[in-house]
XYZ file of C-alpha atoms in Angstrom:
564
model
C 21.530 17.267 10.729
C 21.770 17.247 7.004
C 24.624 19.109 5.454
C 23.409 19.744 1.685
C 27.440 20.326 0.973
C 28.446 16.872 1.712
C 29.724 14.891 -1.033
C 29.610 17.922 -3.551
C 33.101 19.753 -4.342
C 32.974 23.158 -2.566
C 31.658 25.925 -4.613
C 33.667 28.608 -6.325
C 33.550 31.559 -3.664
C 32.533 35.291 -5.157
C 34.698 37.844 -4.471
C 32.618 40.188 -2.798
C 32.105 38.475 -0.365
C 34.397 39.392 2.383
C 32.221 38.634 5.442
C 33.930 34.931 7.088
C 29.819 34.608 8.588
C 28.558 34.369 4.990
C 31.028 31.386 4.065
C 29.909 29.356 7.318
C 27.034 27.065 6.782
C 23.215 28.149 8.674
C 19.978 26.648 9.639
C 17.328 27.460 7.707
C 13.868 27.948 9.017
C 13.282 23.548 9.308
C 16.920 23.003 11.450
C 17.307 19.919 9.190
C 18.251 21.659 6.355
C 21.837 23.904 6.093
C 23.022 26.634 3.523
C 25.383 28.939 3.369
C 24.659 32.669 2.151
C 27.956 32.192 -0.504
C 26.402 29.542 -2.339
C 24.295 29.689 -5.893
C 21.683 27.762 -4.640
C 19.660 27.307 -1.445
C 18.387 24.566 -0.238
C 16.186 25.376 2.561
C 13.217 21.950 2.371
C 12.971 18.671 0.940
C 10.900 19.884 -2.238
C 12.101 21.491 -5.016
C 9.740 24.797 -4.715
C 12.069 24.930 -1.760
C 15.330 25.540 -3.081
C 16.263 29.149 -4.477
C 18.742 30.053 -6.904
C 20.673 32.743 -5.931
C 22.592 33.435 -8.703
C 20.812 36.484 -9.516
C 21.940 38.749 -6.650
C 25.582 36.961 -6.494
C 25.809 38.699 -10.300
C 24.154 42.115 -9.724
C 25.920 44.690 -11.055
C 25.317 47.191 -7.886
C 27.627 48.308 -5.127
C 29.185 45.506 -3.631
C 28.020 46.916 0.005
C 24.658 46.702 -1.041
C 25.191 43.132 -2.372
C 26.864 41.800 1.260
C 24.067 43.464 3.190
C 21.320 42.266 1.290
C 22.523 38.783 0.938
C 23.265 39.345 4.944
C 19.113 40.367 5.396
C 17.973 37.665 3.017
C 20.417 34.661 4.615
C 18.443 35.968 8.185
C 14.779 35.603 6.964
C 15.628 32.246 5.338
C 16.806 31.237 9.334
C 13.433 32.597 10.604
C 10.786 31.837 8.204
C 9.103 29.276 6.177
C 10.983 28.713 2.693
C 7.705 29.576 0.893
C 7.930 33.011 2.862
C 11.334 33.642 1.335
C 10.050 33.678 -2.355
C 7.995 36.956 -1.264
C 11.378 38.397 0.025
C 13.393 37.357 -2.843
C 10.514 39.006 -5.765
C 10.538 42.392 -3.176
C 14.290 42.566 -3.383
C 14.531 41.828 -7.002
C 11.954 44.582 -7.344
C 13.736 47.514 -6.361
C 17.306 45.740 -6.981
C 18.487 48.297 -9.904
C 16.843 50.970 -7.877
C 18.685 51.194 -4.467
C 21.184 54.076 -4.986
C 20.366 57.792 -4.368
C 16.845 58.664 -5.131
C 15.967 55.769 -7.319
C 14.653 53.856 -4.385
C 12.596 56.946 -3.485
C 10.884 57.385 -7.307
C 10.817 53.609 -7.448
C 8.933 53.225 -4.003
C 5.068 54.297 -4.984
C 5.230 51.889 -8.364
C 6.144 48.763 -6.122
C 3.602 46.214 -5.227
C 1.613 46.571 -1.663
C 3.179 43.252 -0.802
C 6.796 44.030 -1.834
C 6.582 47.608 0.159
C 5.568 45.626 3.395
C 8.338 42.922 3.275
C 11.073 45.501 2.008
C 9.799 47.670 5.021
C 9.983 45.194 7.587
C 13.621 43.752 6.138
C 14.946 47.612 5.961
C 13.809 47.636 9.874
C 15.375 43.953 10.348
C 18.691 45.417 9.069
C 19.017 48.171 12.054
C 18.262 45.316 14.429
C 21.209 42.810 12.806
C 23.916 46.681 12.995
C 23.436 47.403 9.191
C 23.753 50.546 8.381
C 23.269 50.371 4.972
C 19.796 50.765 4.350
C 19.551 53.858 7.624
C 18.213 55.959 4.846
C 15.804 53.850 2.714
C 14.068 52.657 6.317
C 13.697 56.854 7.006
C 12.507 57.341 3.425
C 9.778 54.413 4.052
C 8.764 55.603 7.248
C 7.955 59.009 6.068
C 6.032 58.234 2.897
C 4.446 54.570 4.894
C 3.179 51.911 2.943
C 0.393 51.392 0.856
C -3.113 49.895 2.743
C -3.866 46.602 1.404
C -6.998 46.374 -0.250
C -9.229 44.276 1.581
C -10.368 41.395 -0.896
C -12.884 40.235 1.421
C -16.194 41.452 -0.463
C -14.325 41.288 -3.773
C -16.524 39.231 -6.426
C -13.858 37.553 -8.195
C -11.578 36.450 -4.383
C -13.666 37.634 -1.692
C -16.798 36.004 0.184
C -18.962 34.200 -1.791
C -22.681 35.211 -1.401
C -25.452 32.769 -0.203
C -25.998 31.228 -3.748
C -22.584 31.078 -4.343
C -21.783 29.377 -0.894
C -25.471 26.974 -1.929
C -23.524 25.970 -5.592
C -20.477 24.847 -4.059
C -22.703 22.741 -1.330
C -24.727 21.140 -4.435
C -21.369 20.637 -6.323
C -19.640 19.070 -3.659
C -22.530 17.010 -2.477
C -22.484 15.988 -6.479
C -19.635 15.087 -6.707
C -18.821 13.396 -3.782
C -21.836 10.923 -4.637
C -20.268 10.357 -7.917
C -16.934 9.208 -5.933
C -18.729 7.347 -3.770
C -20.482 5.585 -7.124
C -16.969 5.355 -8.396
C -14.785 3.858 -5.860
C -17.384 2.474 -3.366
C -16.450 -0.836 -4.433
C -13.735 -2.017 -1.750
C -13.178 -5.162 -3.244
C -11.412 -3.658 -6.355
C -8.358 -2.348 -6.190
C -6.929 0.968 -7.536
C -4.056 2.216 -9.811
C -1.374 4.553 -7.660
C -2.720 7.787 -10.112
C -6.604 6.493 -8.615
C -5.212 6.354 -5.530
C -3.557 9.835 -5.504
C -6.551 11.783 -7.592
C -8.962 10.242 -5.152
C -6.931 11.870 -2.276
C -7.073 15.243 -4.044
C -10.980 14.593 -3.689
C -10.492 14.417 -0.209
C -8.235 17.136 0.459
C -10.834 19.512 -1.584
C -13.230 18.536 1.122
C -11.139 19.147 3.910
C -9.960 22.632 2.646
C -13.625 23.620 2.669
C -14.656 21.415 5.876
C -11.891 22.473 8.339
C -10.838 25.673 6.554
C -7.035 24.817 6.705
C -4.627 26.284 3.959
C -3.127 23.428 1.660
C 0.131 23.552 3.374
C -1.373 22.243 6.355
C -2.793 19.495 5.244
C 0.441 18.775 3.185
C 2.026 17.694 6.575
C -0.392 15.679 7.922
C 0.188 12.290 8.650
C -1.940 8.963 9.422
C -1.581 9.881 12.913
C -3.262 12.771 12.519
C -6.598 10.321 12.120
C -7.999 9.247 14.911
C -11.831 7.671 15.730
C -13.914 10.954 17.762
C -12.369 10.458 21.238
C -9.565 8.346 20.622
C -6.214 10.881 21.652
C -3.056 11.552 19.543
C -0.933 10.628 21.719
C -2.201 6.933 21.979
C -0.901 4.364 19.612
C -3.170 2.469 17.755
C -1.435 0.526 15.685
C -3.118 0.146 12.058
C -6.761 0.902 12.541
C -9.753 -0.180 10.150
C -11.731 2.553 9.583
C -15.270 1.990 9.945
C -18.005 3.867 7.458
C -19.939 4.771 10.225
C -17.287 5.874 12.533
C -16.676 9.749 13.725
C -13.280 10.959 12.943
C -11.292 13.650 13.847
C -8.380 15.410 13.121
C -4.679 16.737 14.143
C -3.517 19.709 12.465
C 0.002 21.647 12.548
C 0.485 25.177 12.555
C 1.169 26.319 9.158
C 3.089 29.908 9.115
C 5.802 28.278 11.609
C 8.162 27.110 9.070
C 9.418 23.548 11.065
C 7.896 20.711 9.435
C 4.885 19.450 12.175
C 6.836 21.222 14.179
C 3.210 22.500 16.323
C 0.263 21.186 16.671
C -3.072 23.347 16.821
C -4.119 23.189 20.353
C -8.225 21.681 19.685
C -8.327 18.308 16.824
C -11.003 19.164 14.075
C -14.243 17.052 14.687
C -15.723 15.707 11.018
C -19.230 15.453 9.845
C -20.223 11.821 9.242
C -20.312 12.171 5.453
C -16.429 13.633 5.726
C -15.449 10.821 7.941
C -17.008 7.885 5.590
C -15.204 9.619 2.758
C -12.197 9.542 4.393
C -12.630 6.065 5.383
C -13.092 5.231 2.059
C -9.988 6.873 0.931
C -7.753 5.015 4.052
C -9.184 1.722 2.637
C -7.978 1.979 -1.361
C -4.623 3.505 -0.135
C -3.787 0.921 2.407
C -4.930 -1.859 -0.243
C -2.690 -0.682 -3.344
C -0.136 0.408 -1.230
C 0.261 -2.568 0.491
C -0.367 -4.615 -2.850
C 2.894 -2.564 -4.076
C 4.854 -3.369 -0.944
C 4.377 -7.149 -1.414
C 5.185 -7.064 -4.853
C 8.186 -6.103 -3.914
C 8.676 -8.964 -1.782
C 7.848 -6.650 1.507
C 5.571 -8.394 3.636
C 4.575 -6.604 6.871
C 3.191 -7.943 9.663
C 0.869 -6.796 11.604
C 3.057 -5.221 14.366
C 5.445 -3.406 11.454
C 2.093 -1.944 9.937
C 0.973 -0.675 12.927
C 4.421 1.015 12.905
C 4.131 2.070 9.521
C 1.080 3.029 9.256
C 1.547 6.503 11.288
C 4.578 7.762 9.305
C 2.853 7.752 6.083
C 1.326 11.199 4.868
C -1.951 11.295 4.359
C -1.891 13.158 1.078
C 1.190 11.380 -0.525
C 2.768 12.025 -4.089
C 2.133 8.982 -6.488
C 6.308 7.885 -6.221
C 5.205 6.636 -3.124
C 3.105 3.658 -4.788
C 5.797 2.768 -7.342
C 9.272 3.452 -5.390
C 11.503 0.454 -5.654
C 12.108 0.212 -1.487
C 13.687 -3.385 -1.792
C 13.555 -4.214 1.674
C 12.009 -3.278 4.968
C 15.134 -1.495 6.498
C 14.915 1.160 3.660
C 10.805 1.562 3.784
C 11.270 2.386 7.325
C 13.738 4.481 7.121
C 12.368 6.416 4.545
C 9.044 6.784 6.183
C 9.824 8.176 10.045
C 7.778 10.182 12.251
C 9.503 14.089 10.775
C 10.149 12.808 7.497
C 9.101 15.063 4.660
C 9.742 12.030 1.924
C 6.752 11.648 -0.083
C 4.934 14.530 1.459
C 3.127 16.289 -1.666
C 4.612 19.758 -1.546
C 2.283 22.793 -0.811
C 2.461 24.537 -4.300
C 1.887 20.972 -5.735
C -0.954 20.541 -3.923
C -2.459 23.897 -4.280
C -1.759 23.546 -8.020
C -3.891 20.443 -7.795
C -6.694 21.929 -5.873
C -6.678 24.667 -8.263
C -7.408 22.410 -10.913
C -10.202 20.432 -9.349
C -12.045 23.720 -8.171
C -11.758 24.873 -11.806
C -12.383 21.515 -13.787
C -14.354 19.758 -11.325
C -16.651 21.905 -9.204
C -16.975 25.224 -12.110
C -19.137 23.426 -14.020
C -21.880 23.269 -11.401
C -21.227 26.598 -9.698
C -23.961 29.496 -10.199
C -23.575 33.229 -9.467
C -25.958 36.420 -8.263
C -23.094 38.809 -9.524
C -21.600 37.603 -12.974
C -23.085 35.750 -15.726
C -21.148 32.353 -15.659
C -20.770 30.056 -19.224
C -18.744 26.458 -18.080
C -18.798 26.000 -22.292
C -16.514 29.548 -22.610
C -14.441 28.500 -19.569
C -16.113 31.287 -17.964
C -16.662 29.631 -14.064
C -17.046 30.775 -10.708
C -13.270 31.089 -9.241
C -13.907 29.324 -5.987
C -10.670 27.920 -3.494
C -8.585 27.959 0.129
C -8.933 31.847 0.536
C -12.412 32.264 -0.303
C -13.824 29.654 1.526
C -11.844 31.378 4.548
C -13.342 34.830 3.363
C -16.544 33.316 3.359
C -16.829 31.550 6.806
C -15.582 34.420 8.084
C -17.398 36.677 6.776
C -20.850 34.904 7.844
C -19.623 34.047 11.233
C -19.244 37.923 11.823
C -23.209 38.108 10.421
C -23.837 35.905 13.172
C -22.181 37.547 15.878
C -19.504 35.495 16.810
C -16.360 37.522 18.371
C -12.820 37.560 17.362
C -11.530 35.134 19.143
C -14.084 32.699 17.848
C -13.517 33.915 14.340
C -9.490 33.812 15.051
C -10.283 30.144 16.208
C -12.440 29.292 13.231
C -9.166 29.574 10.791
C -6.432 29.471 12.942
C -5.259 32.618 12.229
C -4.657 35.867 15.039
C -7.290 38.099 16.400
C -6.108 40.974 14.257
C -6.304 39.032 10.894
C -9.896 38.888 10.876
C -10.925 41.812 12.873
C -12.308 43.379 9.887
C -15.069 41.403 9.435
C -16.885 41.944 12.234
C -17.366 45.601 10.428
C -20.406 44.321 8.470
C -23.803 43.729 10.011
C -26.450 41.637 9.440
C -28.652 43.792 8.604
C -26.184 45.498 5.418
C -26.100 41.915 4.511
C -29.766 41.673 4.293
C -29.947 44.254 2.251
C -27.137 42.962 -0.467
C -28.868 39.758 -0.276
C -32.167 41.611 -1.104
C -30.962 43.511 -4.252
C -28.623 40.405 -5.083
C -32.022 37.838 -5.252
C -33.400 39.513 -8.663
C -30.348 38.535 -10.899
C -30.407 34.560 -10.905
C -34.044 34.444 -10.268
C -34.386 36.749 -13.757
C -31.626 35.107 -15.736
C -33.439 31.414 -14.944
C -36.642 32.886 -16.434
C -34.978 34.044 -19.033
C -33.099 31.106 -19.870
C -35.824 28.435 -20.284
C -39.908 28.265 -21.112
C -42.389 26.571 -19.401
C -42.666 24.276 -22.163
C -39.324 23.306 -21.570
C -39.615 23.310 -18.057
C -42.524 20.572 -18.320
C -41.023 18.686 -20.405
C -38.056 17.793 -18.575
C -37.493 14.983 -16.266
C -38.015 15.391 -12.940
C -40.617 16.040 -10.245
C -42.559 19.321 -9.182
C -42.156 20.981 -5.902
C -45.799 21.708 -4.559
C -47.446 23.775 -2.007
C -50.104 21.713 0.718
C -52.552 21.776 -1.616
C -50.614 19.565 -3.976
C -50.632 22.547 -6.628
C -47.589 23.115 -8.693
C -45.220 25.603 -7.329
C -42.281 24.679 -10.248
C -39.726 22.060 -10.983
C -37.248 20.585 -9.423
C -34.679 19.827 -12.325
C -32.580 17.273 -10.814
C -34.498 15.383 -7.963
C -31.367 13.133 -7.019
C -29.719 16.637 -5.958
C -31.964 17.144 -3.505
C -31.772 13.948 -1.451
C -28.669 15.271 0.262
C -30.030 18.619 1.011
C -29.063 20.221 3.912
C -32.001 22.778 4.298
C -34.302 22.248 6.869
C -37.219 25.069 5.694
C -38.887 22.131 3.829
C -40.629 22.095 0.236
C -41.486 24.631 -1.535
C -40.555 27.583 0.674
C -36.516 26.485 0.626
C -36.216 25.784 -2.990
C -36.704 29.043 -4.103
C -33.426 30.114 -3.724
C -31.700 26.983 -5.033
C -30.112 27.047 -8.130
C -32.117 23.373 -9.024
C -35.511 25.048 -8.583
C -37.284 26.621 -11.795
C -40.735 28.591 -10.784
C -43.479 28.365 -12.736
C -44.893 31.740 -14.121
C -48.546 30.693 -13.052
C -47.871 29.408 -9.770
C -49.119 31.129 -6.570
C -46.104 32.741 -4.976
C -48.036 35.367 -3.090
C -49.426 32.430 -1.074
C -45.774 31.209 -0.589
C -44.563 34.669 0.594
C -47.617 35.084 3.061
C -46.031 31.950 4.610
C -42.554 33.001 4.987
C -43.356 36.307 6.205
C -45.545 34.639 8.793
C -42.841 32.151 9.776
C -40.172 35.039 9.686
C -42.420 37.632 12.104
C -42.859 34.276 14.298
C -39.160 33.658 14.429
C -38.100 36.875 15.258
C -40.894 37.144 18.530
C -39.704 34.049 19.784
C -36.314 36.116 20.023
C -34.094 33.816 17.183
C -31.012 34.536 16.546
C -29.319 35.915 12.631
C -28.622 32.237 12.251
C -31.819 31.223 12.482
C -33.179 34.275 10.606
C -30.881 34.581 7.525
C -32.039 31.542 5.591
C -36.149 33.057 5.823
C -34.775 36.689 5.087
C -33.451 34.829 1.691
C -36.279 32.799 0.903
C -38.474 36.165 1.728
C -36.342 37.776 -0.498
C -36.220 35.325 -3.406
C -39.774 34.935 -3.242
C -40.390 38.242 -3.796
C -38.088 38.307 -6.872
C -39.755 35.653 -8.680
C -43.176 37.521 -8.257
C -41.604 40.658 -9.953
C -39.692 38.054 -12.162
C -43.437 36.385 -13.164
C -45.175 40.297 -13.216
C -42.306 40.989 -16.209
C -43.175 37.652 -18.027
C -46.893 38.385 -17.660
C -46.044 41.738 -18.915
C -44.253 40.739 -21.720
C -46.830 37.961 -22.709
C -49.680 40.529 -22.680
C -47.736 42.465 -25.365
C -48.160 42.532 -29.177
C -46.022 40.103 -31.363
C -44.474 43.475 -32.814
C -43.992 45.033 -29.326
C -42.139 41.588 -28.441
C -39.906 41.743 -31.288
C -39.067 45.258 -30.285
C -37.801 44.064 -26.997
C -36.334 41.140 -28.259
């Protein structure tokens, strides 16, 4: 067990403080780590987003029995929960800190925070259960006047579910920019700086955040080990595997909310689509090479055995010191790279911090919208990341009927965390999608001629009769799409198709009605009917979209200026 007040001269106790308990040293949430309530700073993980300074209640100026039973509360939730939990109690305490005597707390109470009301609720609760009596009336007072509903964000436009063209834009950007990777580090022979090494695994862990739907602070603790070929188990050892391109591979993930570092493993791995699994691959190769390539620089030469051995301690999303750390011999590599260890494990807010940035930098570009008008060039982008793509799954595996256990399963979280979705049916979607279709299909007219349009690079998207439906703007985009309703009928709704104004459409709606009314005889299910309800939908919004152009073309030049 490590005692973070070894070595260190002991701190100057506070006065208060008269309690013998809150002088002894605790646990925190990961056993490894020990505090004590006394001292100015806790330590309670190996990263510094993990360590709080508590100077701020030790010098409150408030009654000293408030002070002693709220350090007593907070010391107690830092021995139960994860230390990123802790930062939520410690801004809810801080909140209402100047506001705990008489009826401050009570005229304080409806201007808090949703968030800080439901953790200062639950610790006021807490202290009855620990003897404290201290807080007897603020838990009353809070269970009288309750505590604000949360606003579900799950529909909201800027963090909720993103609609079917937003969910299409972040497949195309992905799918873009994973061939660009691929273009940029498919070369295996050459070998890659530690900042490549550690940017490219930021690639990776985008994917994965959108592919299994795990937060970032899960795959923070994952491991080597948690890589295995599709239907090779955890538990066997391996030793240092080469990853083929064409090989399945799936996944072991810990429990995230649980606060001991992989302290539980989800009970089902996470299978990976063959595209994930050769980017992976790709990614185990160049980090294997330059780490290695650092190692016997050093003068560390491993054989094949000690890799094997080595090779499942290593995270899988590492922070760059691990490429350039001095080890000097084996004895110290090892021992700073065990099975628990937390050394060179990225920390979560550094990695969400990183994901952040790639959503923003990398993916906003390409991103489109039905409900805002986006501009990359005024930094105005789609805000797109872990929670959303969780909204969003969820959101359209309630459309599709799936209960809440499979939803619950689908993100790892309980049955009662997502039994709100299942509220909206798929016919209320239909109908948003429906009035949502008009607003891209408009702005694209609106945002380029025919002229233009023609005179672009590229190739046209035609109907069996070989006539010109419109064009596709970027034809390598569409080698790696995923649709299956074939040309034109499932470009219409993609953010790469333009229509052209003179094109028959009506023809092109005919045959997705047809195909629609055949599909839902044969008894198909929503999954089966939701892409055809769009491309019915966005069909029919580029007819009333060409009707306005043919409208506005029929018009004088005066009459045009007028609307102009």
């Amino acid at each position: 067990m490590m005692n973070n007040n070894l070595g260190h001269e002991p701190e100057p106790e506070w006065g208060y403080i008269t309690d013998p308990t809150l002088l002894e040293s605790r646990n925190a949430k990961n056993a490894v780590f020990t505090f004590r309530p006394s001292d100015d700073n806790w330590v309670l993980g190996v990263h510094k987003s993990e360590s709080y300074d508590m100077r701020w209640l030790h010098d409150a100026v408030i009654d000293p029995a408030d002070k002693l039973a709220l350090l007593t509360l907070l010391a107690d939730a830092a021995n139960r929960n994860a230390p990123a939990t802790i930062r939520s109690y410690i801004h809810a305490v801080r909140a209402c800190l100047d506001a705990l005597a008489g009826m401050a707390f009570q005229q304080r109470w409806p201007h808090l925070r949703v968030t800080d009301q439901r953790v200062l609720a639950g610790l006021f609760r807490r202290a009855k259960t620990l003897g404290l009596v201290r807080f007897t009336t603020h838990a009353a007072f809070i269970e009288r006047a309750g505590v604000s509903e949360i606003q579900r964000k799950f529909l909201d436009p800027e963090r909720g579910a993103l609609t079917d063209i937003e969910n299409q834009s972040v497949d195309h950007a992905f799918r873009r920019i994973n061939d660009e990777l691929l273009l940029e580090f498919g070369d295996r022979l050459r070998l890659l700086k530690a900042q490549e090494v550690t940017y490219l695994g930021t690639l990776v862990a985008a994917n994965l955040n959108r592919a299994i739907l795990r937060r970032p602070c899960q795959l923070v603790e994952m491991k080597w080990a948690d890589v295995r070929p599709y239907g090779v188990g955890f538990e066997q050892d391996i030793g240092y595997p080469q990853l083929a391109d064409d090989e399945r591979l799936h996944l072991r993930v810990f429990l995230g909310k649980r606060g001991d570092f992989r302290g539980y493993a989800e009970r089902h791995s996470h299978p990976l689509q063959p595209a994930m699994s050769r980017l992976l691959a790709l990614y185990h190769h160049h980090y294997w090479q330059t780490l290695l390539v650092r190692l016997a620089g050093q003068g560390i030469e491993l054989t094949k055995a000690e890799l094997g051995e080595l090779w499942p301690r290593t995270p899988l999303f590492p922070m760059r010191s691990l490429f350039t750390t001095a080890f000097g011999d084996k004895g110290t590599l090892f021992k700073a790279l065990s099975v628990r260890s937390q050394a060179f494990h990225r920390s979560h807010d550094r990695m969400g911090t990183r994901l952040k940035t790639f959503y923003k930098n990398q993916l906003g570009p390409h991103l489109t919208s039905d409900r805002r008008l986006l501009d990359p060039q005024q930094g105005q982008v789609l805000p797109v990341g872990n929670n959303r793509f969780r909204h969003t799954a969820l959101t359209n595996g309630a459309m599709r009927g799936m209960s809440t256990v499979e939803l619950a399963s689908l993100t790892g979280v309980s049955e009662g965390a997502v039994a709100h979705y299942v509220d909206l049916t798929p016919a209320a979607r239909a109908s948003i999608d429906a009035a949502l279709a008009p607003n891209p299909t408009l702005n694209g007219f609106g945002r380029i001629s025919v002229t233009e349009l023609q005179s672009q690079p590229g190739y046209a998207a035609k109907n069996e009769y070989e006539q010109v439906i419109g064009l596709l703007r970027a034809p390598q985009d569409c080698t790696s799409c995923p649709s299956r309703g074939g040309k034109p009928l499932a470009c219409y709704p993609c953010q790469n198709f333009k229509p052209f104004v003179d094109a028959d459409h009506h023809a092109q709606l005919d045959k997705a009605e047809r195909r629609l009314a055949l599909q839902f005889q044969a008894g198909a299910g929503e999954g089966s009917l939701k892409p055809l309800r769009t491309i019915v939908a966005y069909i029919r919004a580029t007819i009333l979209a060409c009707l306005a152009c043919e409208q506005y073309r029929a018009l004088s030049p005066e009459a045009q200026h007028d609307l102009a």
